[in-house]
Tab-separated table of C-alpha atoms in Angstrom:
chain	number	residue	atom	x	y	z
A	765	MET	CA	0.000	0.000	0.000
A	766	ARG	CA	1.367	3.397	-1.011
A	767	GLU	CA	1.085	6.267	1.451
A	768	ALA	CA	1.077	10.058	1.306
A	769	TRP	CA	3.010	11.662	4.135
A	770	ILE	CA	2.650	15.170	5.544
A	771	ILE	CA	6.149	16.511	6.138
A	772	ASP	CA	5.352	20.026	7.298
A	773	ALA	CA	2.752	22.785	7.332
A	774	ALA	CA	3.134	26.565	7.344
A	775	ARG	CA	0.879	29.575	7.068
A	776	THR	CA	0.797	33.326	7.331
A	777	PRO	CA	-1.055	35.161	10.075
A	778	ARG	CA	-4.539	36.236	9.042
A	779	GLY	CA	-4.790	39.977	8.505
A	780	ILE	CA	-8.001	42.002	8.516
A	781	GLY	CA	-9.229	41.915	4.932
A	782	LYS	CA	-9.950	45.589	4.443
A	783	VAL	CA	-7.854	48.146	2.611
A	784	GLY	CA	-6.632	50.773	5.035
A	785	LYS	CA	-7.286	48.555	8.069
A	786	GLY	CA	-5.507	45.254	7.476
A	787	ALA	CA	-1.755	44.829	7.760
A	788	LEU	CA	-1.660	42.451	4.770
A	789	ALA	CA	-4.009	44.432	2.521
A	790	GLY	CA	-1.047	46.107	0.825
A	791	VAL	CA	0.826	42.844	0.255
A	792	HIS	CA	0.418	41.263	-3.186
A	793	PRO	CA	-1.386	37.877	-2.958
A	794	GLN	CA	1.505	36.193	-4.765
A	795	ARG	CA	3.794	37.471	-2.024
A	796	LEU	CA	1.542	36.008	0.672
A	797	LEU	CA	1.772	32.535	-0.826
A	798	SER	CA	5.439	32.843	-1.751
A	799	ALA	CA	6.272	33.604	1.892
A	800	VAL	CA	4.767	30.256	2.872
A	801	LEU	CA	6.411	28.370	0.002
A	802	ARG	CA	9.810	29.859	0.844
A	803	ALA	CA	9.470	28.982	4.532
A	804	LEU	CA	8.538	25.378	3.763
A	805	ALA	CA	11.491	24.965	1.391
A	806	GLU	CA	14.011	26.591	3.714
A	807	ARG	CA	13.114	24.911	6.956
A	808	ASN	CA	12.927	21.459	5.360
A	809	GLY	CA	15.964	21.840	3.110
A	810	LEU	CA	13.964	21.067	-0.040
A	811	ASN	CA	15.599	20.898	-3.437
A	812	THR	CA	12.875	22.731	-5.321
A	813	GLU	CA	13.992	21.187	-8.623
A	814	GLU	CA	12.436	18.001	-7.274
A	815	VAL	CA	9.047	19.501	-6.379
A	816	ASP	CA	6.710	17.774	-8.825
A	817	ASP	CA	4.038	20.457	-8.511
A	818	VAL	CA	2.810	23.376	-6.449
A	819	ILE	CA	-0.991	23.340	-6.132
A	820	ALA	CA	-2.804	26.412	-4.855
A	821	GLY	CA	-6.463	26.943	-4.154
A	822	CYS	CA	-7.826	30.434	-4.734
A	823	GLY	CA	-11.452	31.486	-4.824
A	824	THR	CA	-11.169	34.650	-6.913
A	825	GLN	CA	-8.710	34.048	-9.733
A	826	VAL	CA	-8.772	37.425	-11.451
A	827	GLY	CA	-6.341	40.327	-11.588
A	828	LYS	CA	-3.738	40.022	-8.849
A	829	GLN	CA	-4.953	36.511	-8.038
A	830	GLY	CA	-5.117	35.362	-11.656
A	831	SER	CA	-2.342	34.178	-13.985
A	832	CYS	CA	-1.832	30.855	-12.170
A	833	ILE	CA	-1.000	32.213	-8.744
A	834	ALA	CA	0.597	28.877	-7.774
A	835	ARG	CA	3.295	29.103	-10.455
A	836	MET	CA	3.866	32.824	-10.000
A	837	SER	CA	4.161	32.476	-6.222
A	838	ALA	CA	6.629	29.594	-6.569
A	839	LEU	CA	8.770	31.697	-8.889
A	840	ASP	CA	8.506	34.611	-6.455
A	841	ALA	CA	9.672	32.285	-3.682
A	842	GLY	CA	12.781	31.402	-5.663
A	843	TYR	CA	11.713	27.877	-6.594
A	844	SER	CA	13.460	26.180	-9.485
A	845	TYR	CA	12.068	26.802	-12.954
A	846	GLU	CA	11.681	23.037	-13.179
A	847	SER	CA	9.060	23.052	-10.424
A	848	THR	CA	5.624	23.636	-11.916
A	849	GLY	CA	2.354	24.901	-10.458
A	850	PHE	CA	-1.368	25.096	-11.033
A	851	SER	CA	-4.322	26.766	-9.368
A	852	LEU	CA	-7.828	25.529	-8.631
A	853	ASP	CA	-11.139	26.891	-7.421
A	854	ARG	CA	-13.541	24.964	-5.220
A	855	PHE	CA	-14.643	28.119	-3.442
A	856	CYS	CA	-14.004	27.765	0.317
A	857	GLY	CA	-12.874	24.156	-0.169
A	858	SER	CA	-10.028	25.106	-2.501
A	859	GLY	CA	-7.110	24.834	-0.075
A	860	LEU	CA	-8.108	21.447	1.291
A	861	THR	CA	-8.874	20.172	-2.206
A	862	ALA	CA	-5.351	21.190	-3.215
A	863	VAL	CA	-3.926	19.049	-0.409
A	864	ASN	CA	-6.173	16.140	-1.361
A	865	LEU	CA	-5.046	16.360	-4.997
A	866	ALA	CA	-1.428	16.381	-3.856
A	867	ALA	CA	-2.102	13.234	-1.847
A	868	MET	CA	-3.739	11.614	-4.870
A	869	GLY	CA	-0.685	12.365	-7.009
A	870	VAL	CA	1.615	10.793	-4.459
A	871	LEU	CA	-0.674	7.828	-3.789
A	872	SER	CA	-0.919	7.141	-7.526
A	873	GLY	CA	2.838	6.759	-7.763
A	874	LEU	CA	3.098	9.505	-10.382
A	875	GLN	CA	4.504	12.110	-7.978
A	876	ASP	CA	6.853	12.096	-4.989
A	877	LEU	CA	6.937	15.652	-3.679
A	878	VAL	CA	4.103	18.178	-3.905
A	879	ILE	CA	3.472	21.467	-2.104
A	880	ALA	CA	-0.244	22.187	-1.719
A	881	GLY	CA	-2.364	24.844	-0.073
A	882	GLY	CA	-4.034	28.094	-0.959
A	883	VAL	CA	-4.191	31.852	-0.740
A	884	GLU	CA	-6.792	34.592	-0.665
A	885	SER	CA	-6.427	38.310	-0.317
A	886	MET	CA	-9.985	39.073	0.726
A	887	SER	CA	-9.168	42.773	0.844
A	888	TYR	CA	-8.719	42.438	-2.920
A	889	ALA	CA	-11.169	39.654	-3.800
A	890	THR	CA	-14.196	41.328	-2.214
A	891	THR	CA	-13.702	44.357	-4.452
A	892	GLN	CA	-14.102	42.309	-7.632
A	893	PRO	CA	-17.408	42.484	-9.586
A	894	GLY	CA	-19.786	39.601	-8.934
A	895	PHE	CA	-17.766	38.354	-5.940
A	896	ALA	CA	-20.815	36.947	-4.107
A	897	LEU	CA	-22.966	36.144	-7.138
A	898	LEU	CA	-22.463	32.424	-7.617
A	899	ASP	CA	-24.147	31.936	-10.981
A	900	SER	CA	-22.307	34.919	-12.499
A	901	GLY	CA	-25.425	36.059	-14.305
A	902	ASN	CA	-26.198	32.689	-15.924
A	903	LEU	CA	-29.988	33.007	-15.973
A	904	HIS	CA	-30.452	29.427	-17.198
A	905	LEU	CA	-28.531	28.054	-14.215
A	906	ARG	CA	-30.346	30.444	-11.876
A	907	LYS	CA	-33.676	28.987	-13.009
A	908	LEU	CA	-32.417	25.409	-12.947
A	909	VAL	CA	-30.571	25.561	-9.603
A	910	PRO	CA	-31.486	28.580	-7.420
A	911	GLN	CA	-28.464	29.451	-5.266
A	912	PRO	CA	-28.901	32.221	-2.694
A	913	HIS	CA	-26.118	34.140	-0.975
A	914	GLN	CA	-24.044	32.068	1.457
A	915	GLY	CA	-25.148	34.078	4.475
A	916	ILE	CA	-28.796	33.719	3.550
A	917	CYS	CA	-28.225	29.981	3.220
A	918	GLY	CA	-26.831	30.035	6.747
A	919	ASP	CA	-29.950	31.775	8.007
A	920	LEU	CA	-32.149	29.365	6.040
A	921	ILE	CA	-30.434	26.307	7.522
A	922	ALA	CA	-30.718	27.771	11.026
A	923	THR	CA	-34.433	28.298	10.419
A	924	LEU	CA	-35.030	24.799	9.072
A	925	GLU	CA	-32.927	23.159	11.799
A	926	GLY	CA	-34.300	25.226	14.672
A	927	PHE	CA	-31.076	26.931	15.753
A	928	SER	CA	-31.790	30.182	17.569
A	929	ARG	CA	-29.962	33.495	17.687
A	930	ASP	CA	-28.694	32.549	21.139
A	931	ASP	CA	-27.372	29.219	19.830
A	932	VAL	CA	-25.247	30.857	17.152
A	933	ASP	CA	-24.088	33.680	19.430
A	934	GLN	CA	-23.028	31.263	22.157
A	935	LEU	CA	-20.866	29.345	19.689
A	936	ALA	CA	-19.336	32.576	18.383
A	937	LEU	CA	-18.405	33.594	21.922
A	938	GLU	CA	-16.836	30.198	22.556
A	939	SER	CA	-14.836	30.466	19.326
A	940	GLN	CA	-13.369	33.776	20.507
A	941	ARG	CA	-12.588	32.317	23.931
A	942	ARG	CA	-10.800	29.282	22.524
A	943	ALA	CA	-8.872	31.321	19.959
A	944	ASN	CA	-7.680	33.712	22.648
A	945	ILE	CA	-6.401	30.837	24.790
A	946	ALA	CA	-4.641	29.313	21.783
A	947	ILE	CA	-2.946	32.608	20.946
A	948	GLN	CA	-1.925	33.319	24.539
A	949	GLU	CA	-0.443	29.820	24.871
A	950	GLY	CA	1.365	29.977	21.522
A	951	ARG	CA	-0.463	26.996	20.054
A	952	PHE	CA	-0.172	28.366	16.499
A	953	SER	CA	3.549	29.104	16.698
A	954	ARG	CA	4.835	25.987	14.908
A	955	SER	CA	3.092	26.757	11.625
A	956	LEU	CA	2.925	30.556	11.788
A	957	ILE	CA	5.460	32.504	9.685
A	958	PRO	CA	5.802	36.307	9.495
A	959	VAL	CA	5.059	38.285	6.339
A	960	TYR	CA	7.310	41.120	5.202
A	961	HIS	CA	6.855	44.033	2.837
A	962	ASP	CA	9.025	44.234	-0.268
A	963	ASP	CA	11.330	46.703	1.518
A	964	GLY	CA	12.030	44.130	4.228
A	965	SER	CA	9.910	45.724	6.938
A	966	LEU	CA	7.546	43.518	8.915
A	967	ALA	CA	3.964	43.457	7.663
A	968	LEU	CA	2.404	41.054	10.180
A	969	SER	CA	3.549	38.318	12.563
A	970	HIS	CA	0.400	37.639	14.599
A	971	GLU	CA	-3.329	37.031	14.144
A	972	GLU	CA	-4.953	40.383	13.499
A	973	PHE	CA	-8.669	39.561	13.441
A	974	PRO	CA	-9.585	38.033	16.871
A	975	ARG	CA	-11.677	40.083	19.294
A	976	PRO	CA	-11.086	38.567	22.745
A	977	GLN	CA	-13.111	41.363	24.325
A	978	THR	CA	-16.272	39.947	22.727
A	979	THR	CA	-19.218	39.444	25.072
A	980	LEU	CA	-22.562	37.728	24.645
A	981	GLU	CA	-24.296	41.036	25.317
A	982	GLY	CA	-22.270	42.708	22.582
A	983	LEU	CA	-23.084	39.954	20.111
A	984	SER	CA	-26.781	40.174	20.929
A	985	GLN	CA	-26.815	43.842	19.922
A	986	LEU	CA	-25.481	43.250	16.402
A	987	LYS	CA	-28.017	43.495	13.598
A	988	PRO	CA	-28.500	40.489	11.289
A	989	ALA	CA	-26.171	40.948	8.339
A	990	PHE	CA	-28.242	39.379	5.585
A	991	ALA	CA	-31.798	40.548	6.247
A	992	ALA	CA	-31.455	43.768	4.259
A	993	MET	CA	-30.183	42.037	1.122
A	994	TYR	CA	-32.869	39.326	1.220
A	995	GLU	CA	-35.510	41.175	-0.822
A	996	ARG	CA	-33.106	43.319	-2.829
A	997	GLU	CA	-32.936	42.696	-6.576
A	998	LEU	CA	-29.684	41.109	-7.718
A	999	ASP	CA	-29.488	42.585	-11.202
A	1000	GLU	CA	-31.569	43.775	-14.126
A	1001	SER	CA	-33.387	40.416	-14.220
A	1002	GLY	CA	-35.393	41.495	-11.162
A	1003	VAL	CA	-34.534	38.350	-9.204
A	1004	SER	CA	-33.961	38.645	-5.453
A	1005	TYR	CA	-32.420	36.210	-2.992
A	1006	ALA	CA	-35.863	35.891	-1.422
A	1007	ARG	CA	-37.278	34.717	-4.727
A	1008	LEU	CA	-34.458	32.181	-5.138
A	1009	VAL	CA	-35.168	30.796	-1.669
A	1010	ARG	CA	-38.914	30.602	-2.282
A	1011	GLU	CA	-38.424	28.600	-5.463
A	1012	THR	CA	-37.158	25.748	-3.291
A	1013	TYR	CA	-38.815	26.575	0.054
A	1014	PRO	CA	-42.029	28.442	-0.853
A	1015	ASP	CA	-43.468	28.570	2.654
A	1016	VAL	CA	-40.380	29.338	4.693
A	1017	LYS	CA	-40.117	32.472	6.812
A	1018	ILE	CA	-36.441	32.995	7.461
A	1019	ASN	CA	-35.208	33.854	10.919
A	1020	HIS	CA	-32.113	35.960	10.195
A	1021	VAL	CA	-29.670	35.035	12.963
A	1022	HIS	CA	-26.212	35.537	11.461
A	1023	HIS	CA	-24.213	38.737	11.701
A	1024	ALA	CA	-20.581	39.846	11.634
A	1025	GLY	CA	-19.902	38.347	15.056
A	1026	ASN	CA	-21.110	34.806	14.338
A	1027	SER	CA	-19.966	34.585	10.712
A	1028	SER	CA	-16.468	33.984	9.378
A	1029	GLY	CA	-14.162	36.981	9.374
A	1030	VAL	CA	-12.976	38.628	6.154
A	1031	VAL	CA	-9.187	38.259	6.186
A	1032	ASP	CA	-6.090	37.901	4.011
A	1033	GLY	CA	-3.798	34.881	4.305
A	1034	ALA	CA	-2.087	31.834	2.829
A	1035	GLY	CA	-1.109	28.351	3.926
A	1036	ALA	CA	0.418	25.170	2.503
A	1037	LEU	CA	1.704	21.688	3.361
A	1038	ILE	CA	4.450	19.431	2.019
A	1039	ILE	CA	3.128	16.074	0.819
A	1040	ALA	CA	5.702	13.380	0.002
A	1041	SER	CA	5.964	9.712	-0.746
A	1042	PRO	CA	7.616	7.542	1.913
A	1043	GLU	CA	10.360	6.607	-0.546
A	1044	TYR	CA	11.232	10.221	-1.286
A	1045	ALA	CA	11.048	11.249	2.363
A	1046	ARG	CA	13.357	8.454	3.509
A	1047	ALA	CA	15.837	9.091	0.718
A	1048	HIS	CA	16.083	12.794	1.582
A	1049	GLY	CA	15.918	12.643	5.363
A	1050	LEU	CA	12.457	14.204	5.635
A	1051	LYS	CA	10.697	13.219	8.851
A	1052	PRO	CA	6.943	12.707	8.431
A	1053	ARG	CA	4.504	14.235	10.865
A	1054	ALA	CA	1.404	12.357	9.698
A	1055	ARG	CA	-0.058	10.287	6.891
A	1056	ILE	CA	-3.227	11.036	4.965
A	1057	ARG	CA	-5.679	8.238	5.693
A	1058	ALA	CA	-8.566	9.425	3.525
A	1059	ALA	CA	-9.539	12.248	1.179
A	1060	ALA	CA	-13.116	12.624	0.016
A	1061	THR	CA	-15.483	15.167	-1.483
A	1062	ALA	CA	-19.275	15.217	-1.176
A	1063	GLY	CA	-22.056	17.233	-2.755
A	1064	ASN	CA	-25.334	18.414	-1.279
A	1065	SER	CA	-28.161	20.816	-2.059
A	1066	PRO	CA	-26.897	24.024	-3.745
A	1067	ALA	CA	-30.024	25.755	-2.436
A	1068	LEU	CA	-28.747	25.195	1.120
A	1069	MET	CA	-25.106	25.234	0.051
A	1070	LEU	CA	-23.498	24.702	3.474
A	1071	ASN	CA	-24.628	21.191	4.432
A	1072	ALA	CA	-22.051	18.987	2.670
A	1073	PRO	CA	-19.402	18.718	5.465
A	1074	GLY	CA	-21.372	15.984	7.254
A	1075	PRO	CA	-21.702	13.785	4.140
A	1076	ALA	CA	-18.054	14.476	3.244
A	1077	ALA	CA	-16.893	13.407	6.700
A	1078	ARG	CA	-18.932	10.208	6.528
A	1079	LYS	CA	-17.559	9.473	3.068
A	1080	ALA	CA	-13.987	9.927	4.275
A	1081	LEU	CA	-14.609	7.785	7.346
A	1082	LYS	CA	-16.039	4.994	5.191
A	1083	GLN	CA	-13.050	5.218	2.873
A	1084	ALA	CA	-10.688	4.857	5.831
A	1085	GLY	CA	-12.714	2.072	7.449
A	1086	MET	CA	-13.233	4.258	10.508
A	1087	SER	CA	-16.114	5.565	12.588
A	1088	VAL	CA	-16.696	8.939	14.202
A	1089	LYS	CA	-15.445	7.504	17.493
A	1090	ASP	CA	-12.061	6.775	15.895
A	1091	ILE	CA	-11.354	10.501	15.400
A	1092	ASP	CA	-9.640	12.372	18.215
A	1093	LEU	CA	-10.088	15.949	16.944
A	1094	PHE	CA	-12.232	17.650	14.312
A	1095	GLU	CA	-11.793	20.918	12.419
A	1096	ILE	CA	-14.911	22.226	10.670
A	1097	ASN	CA	-14.677	25.682	9.154
A	1098	GLU	CA	-16.900	28.228	10.862
A	1099	ALA	CA	-18.191	29.813	7.659
A	1100	PHE	CA	-21.274	30.660	9.715
A	1101	ALA	CA	-22.081	29.446	13.215
A	1102	VAL	CA	-24.815	27.146	11.957
A	1103	VAL	CA	-22.308	25.084	9.952
A	1104	PRO	CA	-20.410	23.585	12.923
A	1105	LEU	CA	-23.661	23.421	14.931
A	1106	LYS	CA	-25.332	21.231	12.327
A	1107	PHE	CA	-22.121	19.246	11.748
A	1108	MET	CA	-21.824	18.405	15.440
A	1109	ARG	CA	-25.514	17.532	15.669
A	1110	ASP	CA	-25.492	15.318	12.581
A	1111	LEU	CA	-22.371	13.386	13.627
A	1112	ASP	CA	-23.277	13.405	17.343
A	1113	LEU	CA	-19.950	14.983	18.282
A	1114	ASP	CA	-18.734	16.233	21.620
A	1115	PRO	CA	-18.124	19.989	21.161
A	1116	ALA	CA	-15.020	19.607	23.311
A	1117	ILE	CA	-13.160	17.943	20.396
A	1118	VAL	CA	-14.348	20.275	17.627
A	1119	ASN	CA	-12.434	23.457	16.725
A	1120	VAL	CA	-10.594	23.338	20.014
A	1121	ASN	CA	-8.553	26.453	19.193
A	1122	GLY	CA	-11.447	28.472	17.861
A	1123	GLY	CA	-12.358	28.907	14.235
A	1124	ALA	CA	-13.099	31.358	11.467
A	1125	MET	CA	-15.594	33.379	13.515
A	1126	ALA	CA	-12.668	34.451	15.665
A	1127	LEU	CA	-9.687	34.000	13.345
A	1128	GLY	CA	-11.077	34.711	9.896
A	1129	HIS	CA	-11.562	32.820	6.647
A	1130	PRO	CA	-9.258	33.585	3.694
A	1131	ILE	CA	-11.387	31.601	1.232
A	1132	GLY	CA	-8.833	29.723	-0.875
A	1133	ALA	CA	-6.382	29.220	1.996
A	1134	THR	CA	-8.583	28.110	4.888
A	1135	GLY	CA	-8.639	24.383	4.141
A	1136	ALA	CA	-4.855	24.136	4.221
A	1137	ILE	CA	-4.667	26.361	7.292
A	1138	ILE	CA	-7.099	24.316	9.377
A	1139	LEU	CA	-5.408	21.066	8.370
A	1140	GLY	CA	-2.095	22.427	9.634
A	1141	THR	CA	-3.779	23.710	12.794
A	1142	LEU	CA	-5.310	20.280	13.328
A	1143	LEU	CA	-1.940	18.551	12.997
A	1144	ASP	CA	-0.226	20.994	15.353
A	1145	GLU	CA	-2.880	20.443	18.006
A	1146	MET	CA	-2.809	16.660	17.613
A	1147	GLU	CA	0.916	16.804	18.321
A	1148	ARG	CA	0.474	19.156	21.276
A	1149	ARG	CA	-2.070	16.804	22.849
A	1150	ASN	CA	-0.279	13.633	21.700
A	1151	LEU	CA	-3.371	12.449	19.831
A	1152	THR	CA	-3.461	10.188	16.798
A	1153	THR	CA	-6.275	10.986	14.380
A	1154	GLY	CA	-7.976	14.099	13.052
A	1155	LEU	CA	-10.544	15.079	10.444
A	1156	ALA	CA	-10.788	18.434	8.678
A	1157	THR	CA	-13.640	19.594	6.469
A	1158	LEU	CA	-15.358	22.751	5.303
A	1159	CYS	CA	-18.384	23.741	3.280
A	1160	ALA	CA	-17.985	25.204	-0.188
A	1161	ALA	CA	-20.336	27.186	-2.383
A	1162	GLY	CA	-22.407	25.198	-4.815
A	1163	GLY	CA	-23.207	22.682	-2.068
A	1164	MET	CA	-19.826	20.898	-1.832
A	1165	ALA	CA	-17.321	19.895	0.842
A	1166	PRO	CA	-13.906	18.227	0.862
A	1167	ALA	CA	-12.779	16.233	3.896
A	1168	THR	CA	-9.404	14.847	4.939
A	1169	ILE	CA	-8.457	12.371	7.650
A	1170	ILE	CA	-4.895	12.390	8.933
A	1171	GLU	CA	-3.078	10.031	11.285
A	1172	ARG	CA	0.086	10.812	13.237
A	1173	PHE	CA	2.995	8.422	13.319
């Protein structure tokens, strides 16, 4: 049986994704990813001529994030011309899908050394036309498969599943609490690398988004973020998100419960992992940290969009011949509070082993990078606690989710 080994993981801090406010907003997205690629090569003594591919997830591949950001970032990091790269887009699942594809290449025997992860400069991506419009104006698709805004889908799921405003706010508060403990105790230090400006000055070396001062009272005073856009027309076609929802759920009355405090933060960042074959690792003195036990992707209703992590986790568990009880720690991206709430309910999970260091509500969600970041975070925490198995997953637009199971040596 061939195996795919994780040699190392690295990531940037997550900077507030707003021009004029975030420390990374002025850093070119290629530079964010190249900082990670350079760190991985340097601290593991990689001969980049032997890197079979660099795979990068990115959710908005236009302008600064276009032109195959994987290849351009590798060149910017000083990688050999012989090392290639390609970029992919599975929305929020891009970074984890990149890692899974790297594992597939190694497991197939066609590759021996792959760097995989993702990048997203949300301070740039959110300024691009049609950023949140999933069908990009395809009226045929809109009629065939109505897909509302992600936040409205979160509110719709909360309504259908019976999660209250207090439920989602309580989880958001807990995410901030756990993230603050993790930061104070240095739990992210192994993977975290600083980012510098082109003139050599420090751009950012710590998480910029968390708000440890958050209180339940403060969260309760925030207005729902997606109620105002619900009835608003999307474009000249006259279609609104409300109409798209009613085409699938004609009688639903949405309870808008999500807001800025219990939704994922808008941030800039990048992350990646080294995936190698056992033969290559042994021959080059690379010590593995974990093996990839399973890599799966599942689809679910595009009208609800955010419900595929549960099916993806089950699919990965079946592939590995494991059950939920065989997993020591879980990472499920906090795109919106309802996502981990439903995930934990559906899989009957103890909240104490899910997102133990907080999640995107506290730390932020750089779309194309998050999957790789949470997989590295999961591995770091498994090592800190001396645990064996972990599962990472996250919802993606279009009603998809990748999932990955890793096992420490």
